Structure formats: structure tokens, C-alpha cells
CSV table of C-alpha atoms in Angstrom, one decimal:
chain,number,residue,atom,x,y,z
I,15,UNK,CA,145.4,91.1,125.6
I,16,UNK,CA,142.4,93.3,125.0
I,17,UNK,CA,139.1,91.7,124.1
I,18,UNK,CA,137.5,92.7,120.8
I,19,UNK,CA,134.6,95.1,121.1
I,20,UNK,CA,131.2,93.3,121.1
I,21,UNK,CA,129.3,94.0,117.9
I,22,UNK,CA,125.6,93.6,117.0
I,23,UNK,CA,123.9,91.6,114.3
I,24,UNK,CA,121.8,93.1,111.5
I,25,UNK,CA,119.1,91.5,109.4
I,26,UNK,CA,117.6,93.0,106.2
I,27,UNK,CA,113.9,92.3,106.4
I,28,UNK,CA,112.8,92.3,102.8
I,29,UNK,CA,109.1,92.8,102.3
I,30,UNK,CA,108.0,93.3,98.7
I,31,UNK,CA,107.9,97.1,98.0
I,32,UNK,CA,108.8,98.0,101.6
I,33,UNK,CA,107.4,97.9,105.1
I,34,UNK,CA,105.3,101.1,104.9
I,35,UNK,CA,101.8,100.1,103.8
I,36,UNK,CA,101.9,102.9,101.2
I,37,UNK,CA,105.6,102.3,100.2
I,38,UNK,CA,104.6,100.9,96.8
I,39,UNK,CA,103.3,104.4,96.0
I,40,UNK,CA,106.6,106.1,96.6
I,41,UNK,CA,107.8,107.7,93.3
I,42,UNK,CA,111.0,105.7,93.3
I,43,UNK,CA,109.6,102.4,94.7
I,44,UNK,CA,109.7,99.1,92.6
I,45,UNK,CA,106.0,98.7,92.3
I,46,UNK,CA,106.1,95.1,91.0
I,47,UNK,CA,108.7,94.0,93.6
I,48,UNK,CA,106.7,91.1,95.0
I,49,UNK,CA,107.0,89.2,91.7
I,50,UNK,CA,110.2,90.7,90.4
I,51,UNK,CA,113.2,88.3,91.0
I,52,UNK,CA,115.7,90.8,89.7
I,53,UNK,CA,114.6,93.2,92.4
I,54,UNK,CA,115.4,90.7,95.1
I,55,UNK,CA,118.7,89.9,93.6
I,56,UNK,CA,119.7,93.6,93.7
I,57,UNK,CA,118.5,93.9,97.4
I,58,UNK,CA,120.3,90.7,98.5
I,59,UNK,CA,123.6,91.8,96.8
I,60,UNK,CA,123.3,95.2,98.3
I,61,UNK,CA,122.8,93.8,101.8
I,62,UNK,CA,125.7,91.3,101.3
I,63,UNK,CA,128.0,94.1,100.2
I,64,UNK,CA,127.0,95.9,103.4
I,65,UNK,CA,127.9,92.8,105.4
I,66,UNK,CA,124.5,92.2,106.9
I,67,UNK,CA,124.2,88.9,108.8
I,68,UNK,CA,121.2,87.8,106.8
I,69,UNK,CA,118.2,88.7,104.7
I,70,UNK,CA,114.9,87.7,106.1
I,71,UNK,CA,111.6,86.9,104.3
I,72,UNK,CA,108.3,86.7,106.2
I,73,UNK,CA,105.4,84.7,104.7
I,74,UNK,CA,101.7,83.8,104.8
I,75,UNK,CA,100.2,80.9,103.0
I,76,UNK,CA,97.4,83.0,101.7
I,77,UNK,CA,96.2,86.6,101.4
I,78,UNK,CA,95.4,87.8,104.8
I,79,UNK,CA,93.4,90.9,103.8
I,80,UNK,CA,89.9,89.8,102.7
I,81,UNK,CA,88.5,93.4,102.6
I,82,UNK,CA,88.4,93.9,98.9
I,83,UNK,CA,88.4,97.8,98.9
I,84,UNK,CA,91.6,97.9,100.8
I,85,UNK,CA,93.2,94.8,99.1
I,86,UNK,CA,92.9,96.6,95.8
I,87,UNK,CA,95.0,99.5,97.2
I,88,UNK,CA,97.9,97.6,98.8
I,89,UNK,CA,100.9,95.7,97.4
I,90,UNK,CA,100.5,92.6,99.7
I,91,UNK,CA,98.8,90.1,97.4
I,92,UNK,CA,101.6,88.9,95.1
I,93,UNK,CA,104.8,87.5,96.6
I,94,UNK,CA,107.1,84.5,96.0
I,95,UNK,CA,107.2,81.4,98.2
I,96,UNK,CA,110.2,82.2,100.4
I,97,UNK,CA,112.3,79.0,100.4
I,98,UNK,CA,112.0,78.9,96.6
I,99,UNK,CA,113.2,82.5,96.4
I,100,UNK,CA,116.0,82.1,98.8
I,101,UNK,CA,117.3,79.0,96.9
I,102,UNK,CA,117.5,81.1,93.8
I,103,UNK,CA,119.2,83.9,95.8
I,104,UNK,CA,121.7,81.5,97.2
I,105,UNK,CA,123.1,81.0,93.7
I,106,UNK,CA,123.8,84.8,93.2
I,107,UNK,CA,125.2,85.5,96.7
I,108,UNK,CA,128.2,84.0,98.6
I,109,UNK,CA,128.2,85.0,102.3
I,110,UNK,CA,124.9,86.5,103.5
I,111,UNK,CA,122.5,84.4,105.6
I,112,UNK,CA,119.1,83.3,104.1
I,113,UNK,CA,116.2,83.2,106.6
I,114,UNK,CA,112.7,82.2,105.5
I,115,UNK,CA,109.4,81.9,107.4
I,116,UNK,CA,107.5,78.6,107.2
I,117,UNK,CA,104.6,78.0,109.6
I,118,UNK,CA,104.2,74.9,111.7
I,119,UNK,CA,100.4,75.1,111.6
I,120,UNK,CA,99.7,73.9,108.0
I,121,UNK,CA,102.9,72.1,106.9
I,122,UNK,CA,104.5,68.8,107.7
I,123,UNK,CA,107.9,68.4,109.5
I,124,UNK,CA,109.5,66.1,107.0
I,125,UNK,CA,108.9,68.5,104.1
I,126,UNK,CA,110.1,71.6,106.1
I,127,UNK,CA,113.2,69.7,107.3
I,128,UNK,CA,114.0,68.6,103.8
I,129,UNK,CA,113.5,72.1,102.3
I,130,UNK,CA,115.8,73.9,104.8
I,131,UNK,CA,118.4,71.1,104.7
I,132,UNK,CA,118.5,71.5,100.9
I,133,UNK,CA,118.7,75.3,101.1
I,134,UNK,CA,121.6,74.9,103.6
I,135,UNK,CA,123.5,72.6,101.3
I,136,UNK,CA,122.9,74.8,98.2
I,137,UNK,CA,124.0,77.9,100.1
I,138,UNK,CA,127.0,76.4,101.9
I,139,UNK,CA,125.6,76.7,105.4
I,140,UNK,CA,123.6,80.0,105.3
I,141,UNK,CA,120.0,78.8,105.9
I,142,UNK,CA,117.7,79.8,108.8
I,143,UNK,CA,114.1,78.7,109.5
I,144,UNK,CA,111.8,81.3,111.1
I,145,UNK,CA,109.4,79.0,113.0
I,146,UNK,CA,106.0,80.6,113.4
I,147,UNK,CA,102.4,79.5,114.1
I,148,UNK,CA,99.8,80.8,111.6
I,149,UNK,CA,97.6,83.7,112.8
I,150,UNK,CA,95.1,84.2,110.0
I,151,UNK,CA,91.9,82.4,109.4
I,152,UNK,CA,92.4,82.8,105.6
I,153,UNK,CA,95.5,80.5,105.9
I,154,UNK,CA,93.4,77.9,107.6
I,155,UNK,CA,90.8,78.0,104.9
I,156,UNK,CA,93.6,77.1,102.3
I,157,UNK,CA,94.3,73.9,104.3
I,158,UNK,CA,91.0,72.1,104.8
I,159,UNK,CA,90.0,74.1,107.9
I,160,UNK,CA,87.2,76.6,108.4
I,161,UNK,CA,89.1,78.5,111.2
I,162,UNK,CA,92.4,78.5,113.0
I,163,UNK,CA,93.0,75.9,115.7
I,164,UNK,CA,93.1,77.4,119.2
I,165,UNK,CA,96.3,79.4,120.2
I,166,UNK,CA,97.4,76.7,122.8
I,167,UNK,CA,96.9,73.9,120.3
I,168,UNK,CA,98.9,75.7,117.7
I,169,UNK,CA,101.9,76.1,120.1
I,170,UNK,CA,101.7,72.5,121.2
I,171,UNK,CA,101.9,71.4,117.6
I,172,UNK,CA,104.8,73.9,117.0
I,173,UNK,CA,106.8,72.4,119.9
I,174,UNK,CA,106.5,68.9,118.6
I,175,UNK,CA,107.1,70.1,115.0
I,176,UNK,CA,110.4,71.7,116.1
I,177,UNK,CA,111.5,68.5,117.8
I,178,UNK,CA,110.8,66.4,114.8
I,179,UNK,CA,112.6,68.7,112.4
I,180,UNK,CA,115.7,68.8,114.6
I,181,UNK,CA,115.6,65.1,114.9
I,182,UNK,CA,115.5,64.7,111.1
I,183,UNK,CA,118.3,67.2,110.7
I,184,UNK,CA,120.4,64.9,113.0
I,185,UNK,CA,119.8,61.8,110.8
I,186,UNK,CA,123.4,61.9,109.7
I,187,UNK,CA,126.9,62.7,110.9
I,188,UNK,CA,129.3,64.9,108.9
I,189,UNK,CA,131.2,61.7,107.9
I,190,UNK,CA,128.2,59.6,107.0
I,191,UNK,CA,128.8,59.7,103.3
I,192,UNK,CA,132.4,58.5,102.4
I,193,UNK,CA,131.4,57.8,98.8
I,194,UNK,CA,134.5,55.6,98.4
I,195,UNK,CA,134.6,54.2,94.9
I,196,UNK,CA,137.4,51.7,95.7
I,197,UNK,CA,135.6,50.0,98.6
I,198,UNK,CA,132.2,50.5,97.1
I,199,UNK,CA,130.9,52.1,100.3
I,200,UNK,CA,128.8,55.1,99.5
I,201,UNK,CA,127.1,55.4,102.9
I,202,UNK,CA,128.3,54.4,106.4
I,203,UNK,CA,125.0,52.9,107.7
I,204,UNK,CA,126.5,52.6,111.2
I,205,UNK,CA,126.1,56.4,111.5
I,206,UNK,CA,122.5,56.4,110.4
I,207,UNK,CA,120.0,57.6,113.0
I,208,UNK,CA,116.3,56.7,112.2
I,209,UNK,CA,114.0,59.0,114.2
I,210,UNK,CA,110.9,56.8,114.6
I,211,UNK,CA,108.9,59.6,116.1
I,212,UNK,CA,105.4,58.9,117.4
I,213,UNK,CA,103.8,61.9,119.1
I,214,UNK,CA,100.5,63.6,119.7
I,215,UNK,CA,100.6,65.4,116.4
I,216,UNK,CA,103.1,63.6,114.1
I,217,UNK,CA,104.3,60.1,113.2
I,218,UNK,CA,107.6,60.4,111.3
I,219,UNK,CA,110.0,57.5,110.7
I,220,UNK,CA,112.9,59.2,109.0
I,221,UNK,CA,115.8,59.4,108.2
I,222,UNK,CA,116.0,62.6,106.2
I,223,UNK,CA,117.2,62.0,102.6
I,224,UNK,CA,119.5,65.1,102.7
I,225,UNK,CA,123.1,65.0,104.1
I,226,UNK,CA,123.9,66.8,107.3
I,227,UNK,CA,123.9,70.6,107.2
I,228,UNK,CA,127.3,72.4,106.4
I,229,UNK,CA,126.7,74.4,109.6
I,230,UNK,CA,125.5,71.4,111.7
I,231,UNK,CA,121.9,72.4,111.5
I,232,UNK,CA,120.1,75.4,109.9
I,233,UNK,CA,119.6,78.3,112.4
I,234,UNK,CA,116.2,78.3,114.1
I,235,UNK,CA,114.5,81.7,114.4
I,236,UNK,CA,111.3,82.4,116.3
I,237,UNK,CA,109.0,85.4,116.4
I,238,UNK,CA,106.3,85.0,119.1
I,239,UNK,CA,106.1,87.2,122.2
I,240,UNK,CA,103.0,85.9,124.0
I,241,UNK,CA,103.5,83.7,127.0
I,242,UNK,CA,103.4,80.6,124.9
I,243,UNK,CA,105.6,82.3,122.3
I,244,UNK,CA,108.2,83.2,124.9
I,245,UNK,CA,108.2,79.7,126.3
I,246,UNK,CA,108.7,78.2,122.8
I,247,UNK,CA,111.4,80.7,122.0
I,248,UNK,CA,113.4,80.0,125.2
I,249,UNK,CA,113.2,76.3,124.5
I,250,UNK,CA,113.9,76.3,120.7
I,251,UNK,CA,115.0,79.6,119.2
I,252,UNK,CA,118.6,80.7,118.4
I,253,UNK,CA,117.4,84.0,117.0
I,254,UNK,CA,114.3,85.9,118.1
I,255,UNK,CA,112.6,88.6,116.0
I,256,UNK,CA,110.3,90.7,118.1
I,257,UNK,CA,108.4,94.0,118.1
I,258,UNK,CA,108.8,96.6,120.9
I,259,UNK,CA,107.6,100.2,121.2
I,260,UNK,CA,109.9,101.4,124.0
I,261,UNK,CA,113.3,100.6,125.4
I,262,UNK,CA,111.7,99.5,128.7
I,263,UNK,CA,109.7,96.9,126.9
I,264,UNK,CA,112.7,95.7,125.0
I,265,UNK,CA,114.9,95.4,128.1
I,266,UNK,CA,112.1,93.6,130.1
I,267,UNK,CA,111.6,91.1,127.2
I,268,UNK,CA,115.4,90.6,126.8
I,269,UNK,CA,115.8,89.9,130.6
I,270,UNK,CA,112.8,87.6,130.6
I,271,UNK,CA,114.0,85.4,127.7
I,272,UNK,CA,117.6,85.3,128.9
I,273,UNK,CA,116.3,84.3,132.3
I,274,UNK,CA,114.3,81.4,131.0
I,275,UNK,CA,117.2,79.8,129.1
I,276,UNK,CA,118.9,77.9,132.0
I,277,UNK,CA,115.7,75.9,132.7
I,278,UNK,CA,116.2,74.5,129.2
I,279,UNK,CA,119.9,73.8,129.6
I,280,UNK,CA,120.8,76.9,127.6
I,281,UNK,CA,123.1,79.8,128.0
I,282,UNK,CA,122.4,83.5,127.3
I,283,UNK,CA,124.8,83.5,124.3
I,284,UNK,CA,122.8,80.7,122.7
I,285,UNK,CA,120.1,83.1,121.7
I,286,UNK,CA,120.3,86.4,119.7
I,287,UNK,CA,117.4,88.8,120.3
I,288,UNK,CA,116.8,91.1,117.3
I,289,UNK,CA,113.9,93.6,117.5
I,290,UNK,CA,112.5,95.0,114.3
I,291,UNK,CA,113.5,98.6,113.6
I,292,UNK,CA,111.7,100.8,111.0
I,293,UNK,CA,114.2,103.6,110.2
I,294,UNK,CA,113.5,106.7,108.1
I,295,UNK,CA,116.9,108.4,107.6
I,296,UNK,CA,117.7,112.0,106.7
I,297,UNK,CA,120.9,114.0,106.7
I,298,UNK,CA,119.0,116.4,108.9
I,299,UNK,CA,116.0,115.8,111.3
I,300,UNK,CA,113.8,117.9,109.0
I,301,UNK,CA,114.8,115.9,106.0
I,302,UNK,CA,113.9,112.6,107.8
I,303,UNK,CA,110.6,114.0,108.9
I,304,UNK,CA,109.8,115.2,105.4
I,305,UNK,CA,110.5,111.7,104.0
I,306,UNK,CA,108.2,110.1,106.6
I,307,UNK,CA,105.4,112.6,106.0
I,308,UNK,CA,105.6,112.0,102.3
I,309,UNK,CA,104.9,108.3,103.0
I,310,UNK,CA,102.2,109.0,105.5
I,311,UNK,CA,100.4,111.3,103.1
I,312,UNK,CA,100.0,108.3,100.7
I,313,UNK,CA,98.0,106.2,103.2
I,314,UNK,CA,94.5,105.6,102.1
I,315,UNK,CA,92.1,105.7,105.1
I,316,UNK,CA,90.4,102.5,103.8
I,317,UNK,CA,93.8,100.8,103.8
I,318,UNK,CA,94.8,102.2,107.2
I,319,UNK,CA,91.7,100.8,108.9
I,320,UNK,CA,92.0,97.4,107.2
I,321,UNK,CA,95.7,97.2,108.2
I,322,UNK,CA,94.9,98.0,111.9
I,323,UNK,CA,92.0,95.5,111.9
I,324,UNK,CA,94.3,92.8,110.7
I,325,UNK,CA,97.3,93.6,112.9
I,326,UNK,CA,95.2,94.1,116.1
I,327,UNK,CA,93.9,90.5,115.9
I,328,UNK,CA,91.3,90.3,113.1
I,329,UNK,CA,88.8,92.7,114.7
I,330,UNK,CA,86.8,94.6,112.1
I,331,UNK,CA,87.0,98.3,112.8
I,332,UNK,CA,85.6,99.5,109.5
I,333,UNK,CA,82.3,100.6,110.8
I,334,UNK,CA,83.7,102.8,113.7
I,335,UNK,CA,84.5,106.5,113.9
I,336,UNK,CA,88.1,106.7,112.8
I,337,UNK,CA,88.6,109.7,115.0
I,338,UNK,CA,87.2,107.8,118.1
I,339,UNK,CA,89.1,105.6,120.5
I,340,UNK,CA,89.9,101.9,120.0
I,341,UNK,CA,87.0,100.0,121.5
I,342,UNK,CA,87.3,97.2,124.1
I,343,UNK,CA,88.5,94.2,122.0
I,344,UNK,CA,87.7,90.5,122.4
I,345,UNK,CA,90.6,88.2,123.1
I,346,UNK,CA,92.1,87.2,119.8
I,347,UNK,CA,92.9,83.7,118.6
I,348,UNK,CA,95.5,85.3,116.4
I,349,UNK,CA,98.7,87.1,117.5
I,350,UNK,CA,98.0,87.9,121.1
I,351,UNK,CA,101.2,89.7,121.9
I,352,UNK,CA,100.8,92.1,119.0
I,353,UNK,CA,97.2,92.9,120.0
I,354,UNK,CA,98.2,93.7,123.5
I,355,UNK,CA,101.1,95.9,122.3
I,356,UNK,CA,98.8,98.0,120.1
I,357,UNK,CA,96.1,98.3,122.8
I,358,UNK,CA,98.7,99.4,125.3
I,359,UNK,CA,100.1,101.9,122.8
I,360,UNK,CA,96.7,103.4,122.0
I,361,UNK,CA,95.8,103.7,125.7
I,362,UNK,CA,99.2,105.1,126.7
I,363,UNK,CA,99.3,107.8,124.0
I,364,UNK,CA,95.5,108.3,123.8
I,365,UNK,CA,95.4,107.5,120.1
I,366,UNK,CA,92.3,107.5,117.9
I,367,UNK,CA,91.8,104.7,115.4
I,368,UNK,CA,93.1,107.1,112.7
I,369,UNK,CA,96.2,108.0,114.8
I,370,UNK,CA,96.9,104.4,115.6
I,371,UNK,CA,96.7,103.2,112.0
I,372,UNK,CA,99.0,106.0,111.0
I,373,UNK,CA,101.4,105.1,113.8
I,374,UNK,CA,101.7,101.5,112.6
I,375,UNK,CA,101.4,102.2,108.8
I,376,UNK,CA,105.2,101.6,108.5
I,377,UNK,CA,106.3,99.5,111.4
I,378,UNK,CA,103.2,97.5,112.3
I,379,UNK,CA,104.0,97.7,116.0
I,380,UNK,CA,107.8,97.6,115.7
I,381,UNK,CA,109.9,100.6,116.9
I,382,UNK,CA,109.9,103.5,114.4
I,383,UNK,CA,112.9,105.8,114.3
I,384,UNK,CA,112.9,108.9,112.3
I,385,UNK,CA,116.1,110.9,112.4
I,386,UNK,CA,119.7,111.5,111.4
I,387,UNK,CA,122.3,108.8,111.1
I,388,UNK,CA,123.6,110.0,114.5
I,389,UNK,CA,120.3,109.9,116.4
I,390,UNK,CA,119.4,106.5,114.9
I,391,UNK,CA,122.8,105.1,115.8
I,392,UNK,CA,122.3,106.5,119.3
I,393,UNK,CA,119.1,104.5,119.8
I,394,UNK,CA,120.5,101.3,118.4
I,395,UNK,CA,123.6,101.7,120.6
I,396,UNK,CA,121.5,102.3,123.7
I,397,UNK,CA,119.3,99.2,123.1
I,398,UNK,CA,122.4,97.1,122.4
I,399,UNK,CA,124.6,98.2,125.3
I,400,UNK,CA,121.9,98.6,128.0
I,401,UNK,CA,120.3,95.1,127.7
I,402,UNK,CA,117.6,95.5,125.1
I,403,UNK,CA,119.0,93.7,122.0
I,404,UNK,CA,121.7,91.6,120.5
I,405,UNK,CA,121.0,93.1,117.1
I,406,UNK,CA,118.3,94.5,114.9
I,407,UNK,CA,116.1,93.4,111.9
I,408,UNK,CA,116.0,96.5,109.6
I,409,UNK,CA,112.6,97.2,108.1
I,410,UNK,CA,113.2,99.7,105.3
I,411,UNK,CA,110.1,101.9,104.6
I,412,UNK,CA,110.3,101.4,100.8
I,413,UNK,CA,112.6,99.5,98.4
I,414,UNK,CA,115.2,100.0,97.2
I,415,UNK,CA,115.8,103.5,98.5
I,416,UNK,CA,115.0,102.9,102.2
I,417,UNK,CA,117.6,100.2,102.5
I,418,UNK,CA,120.1,102.3,100.5
I,419,UNK,CA,119.6,105.2,103.0
I,420,UNK,CA,120.3,103.0,106.0
I,421,UNK,CA,123.4,101.4,104.4
I,422,UNK,CA,124.9,104.7,103.1
I,423,UNK,CA,124.1,106.9,106.0
I,424,UNK,CA,123.7,104.9,109.2
I,425,UNK,CA,126.2,102.0,108.7
I,426,UNK,CA,129.2,104.4,108.5
I,427,UNK,CA,128.2,105.9,111.8
I,428,UNK,CA,127.8,102.4,113.4
I,429,UNK,CA,131.2,101.3,112.1
I,430,UNK,CA,132.8,104.5,113.3
I,431,UNK,CA,131.6,103.5,116.8
I,432,UNK,CA,132.9,100.0,116.4
I,433,UNK,CA,129.3,98.5,116.6
I,434,UNK,CA,129.1,96.7,113.3
I,435,UNK,CA,131.6,94.6,111.2
I,436,UNK,CA,133.5,95.9,108.2
I,437,UNK,CA,134.1,92.4,106.8
I,438,UNK,CA,132.6,88.9,107.2
I,439,UNK,CA,134.8,86.8,109.5
I,440,UNK,CA,133.0,83.5,108.6
I,441,UNK,CA,131.1,81.9,105.8
I,442,UNK,CA,128.0,80.4,107.6
I,443,UNK,CA,125.0,82.1,109.2
I,444,UNK,CA,126.0,80.6,112.5
I,445,UNK,CA,129.5,82.1,112.2
I,446,UNK,CA,128.0,85.5,111.4
I,447,UNK,CA,125.7,85.4,114.4
I,448,UNK,CA,128.3,84.0,116.8
I,449,UNK,CA,126.2,80.9,117.5
I,450,UNK,CA,127.8,77.5,118.4
I,451,UNK,CA,127.8,74.7,115.9
I,452,UNK,CA,125.5,71.9,117.3
I,453,UNK,CA,127.0,68.5,117.9
């Protein structure tokens, strides 16, 4: 009996008006997307009809850009709280997974566990939590802090936060609530597990006041690539979202993570690694390049420098010659792996500040692919089949058209090659991703 062909996973990464920093200025973009619920309904239904594994929402508990001249020229200052939005989208979709970002730095484990357990119940087992540590000082200033805690401290808190959340999700068994009217037994208290956690950062009694997840537990996603981030991911993550510039980087990261899993009692198939991909699709190469250049032409230099300053670790580059090189940078207390990725990119390709901000204006350090359905499918297939990825998080340049282009042009090519599903085989996010149900 022949084995079915291995297929990859796809996430639709929904970011307001699109991932390109000037995407909101595209003539066909939904300019008010961040606060337009109907816009998200349409995108979620489009992704579900295309059989994506999940939609994904990133988040920040504050506006990261404090440079007012650039803030006034970007569409990154009004967006819904993601768990609230996904709870509403759960009611208008049936199969697609729903993944939201909630930081461990400025929230409490009990609240996070309860929110995602509730989302999982509402959606019938489709919830995923993207566990991150906050990387912006403006977030800290919204939670009684003047600055971010140190990188190592944030990750130590995140490790304990994760353990508490999983402990709370395991408060009940699937059969804990018989709700038997004849006997009068609503809850089998013999199955109750009270956590009674006392640790360095948290003191949480439990149990959670939400029944056990329809999929055992919501799926845990992680997005850090620093040494601390890799260690946390190998210990906790079931899906990893990551940014790579080259196939060599992707393959090295993939091998590193998969190699760390046995030390935590885990198998390679327990973790799905899904790099972000920013695709600009044309029926010809020339058409794809024309679409990309149209977006690039809309990038205001003030916005470009501010974007780079934020992504590269909060280093203010606004007073420097934009046609000069990236200066030596101090070690950041923010996203260390992203800073290193961009510094390496600038040094390798000898990019000026202007060239670097234009290089990341769409993908922010993720891989950028500009081409035909065939050439884009070629790259995804190579990364998947040669040890660089288990799937991809698709970052459309602008919405809704960028996602539509990928669905209508690239997906048929992937399906023709047998690389992506034509129908859902399960109903839960775990089933879509091929992840085991936790006991």
C-alpha cells in the first residue's frame, strides 16, 4: 500500500491593510481594515474556502511607533484585540484554525488560559495561542513599567507562564462534566486537578473554570529565534513562526530545532516549523515585478527609516544619511534574532539604510518572493522537501488582493504538485496540522 504524499501547512497571516508598509495606499486596499470587522470576515472565509490550516493575528499591547511624522503615514495604529476578533470570526467560520498572539510579559496566565480555552470551546477545537515575549518599550509603559525587563528575565517568565497555562488547561478530563439530571451529579469532582502552582513569577491555585478543550488543549505557537527563543520553542512550541532570508538559514534553523526536541522528550513530528513568506504574484515575472515596484514607490522615506529603526531593535536611525551604511548597533533588549538577521543582510548585500528599509518594507525580515505561480511554488517546494520548512505563513502584501492572488494563482500550482490539500480531513486545528492530541 502506497503512503499518501506528505503535504505542507499554510497559515494566512492577516495584518490590517497588508504586510507591505505602504499597502494601505494601494488603490484597491481596504484602507480602514484594522477596525473593519466585515473586512476580516471576508478574509477568513476566503482563507477557509481555500483550505488554509489557520488564520493568524499578531498583536502588540500598544502602538510601537512613537515617531509621530511616520506614525501619521502608516496604517498600524488601529487594530482589534485578537482574541476578541477571533471569537467573533469563530461564529462565521466552521473549519479554519484561529491563532492569536498574546504576550507573556504583561498578562497573567489564568486570564490567558481562560481566554484561549473559551475560544477553543466556541470554535469547536480550532484555537491556537502564539506565545511571545514583548519587545517594545511602549508596551511596558502601558503596564506600570518605564522600560522592558531584560531579555533573559522575559524568557524566564515566559517559560513559567507556559507551564501554568498548560497546567490550567489540564484542570479537567473530557468526562469531568456528566451533567446528569437524574443523579444530580453535574461535575465529577474526582477528576478535578487543582494546580496549586507557586513559582518564581506566579502563584496560581486553579482550577480553570472552563471545560477541557475539544482538541485536548489549544495549539501552542512560538515565534522567537534567538538562543533563548529557540530553547523555549524546542521545549514548548507545537508550531514555530520564523523569519529567514535564505534557504541555508531556514535549513540550519530547522535542523537545530528538530535536533533539540529529544532533550525535552519530544519527536520531530511534534513541531511544525512555518517560515513567513511575502509573495508578490504575477502571471509573468514582469507583471509580478511591476506589482512590487508599485508598492515600493508608495514608501515614504520618513516611514521607511522609522520602520527600520523599530524592526532593527529600537535604534533611532532618523539622523543618519539614508544612503550611507548601517552603523554599528548596540545590543538590543528587544528582538535579538531579528536585529542580527537584518545586520547580516545589510553586510552581506552591502545595503544602505535606504536600500535596507526598502528591502524590508514588505516582509520585515521574512523571505520575499516575487514571481510567477510556478517560480513561487518552486521555492516553497524546495524549502519543504529539502529540510527547511513544514509549511508557510503567507504574508500578503495588501488586502484583500494580495491574498486573492496567492489563492487563485499559486494554490492551483501547489495542488497540481500534490503539496497542499484540496479538502479538510479534520475539524480541529490539531487535525489540520497533523499534531497529536495531548493526553
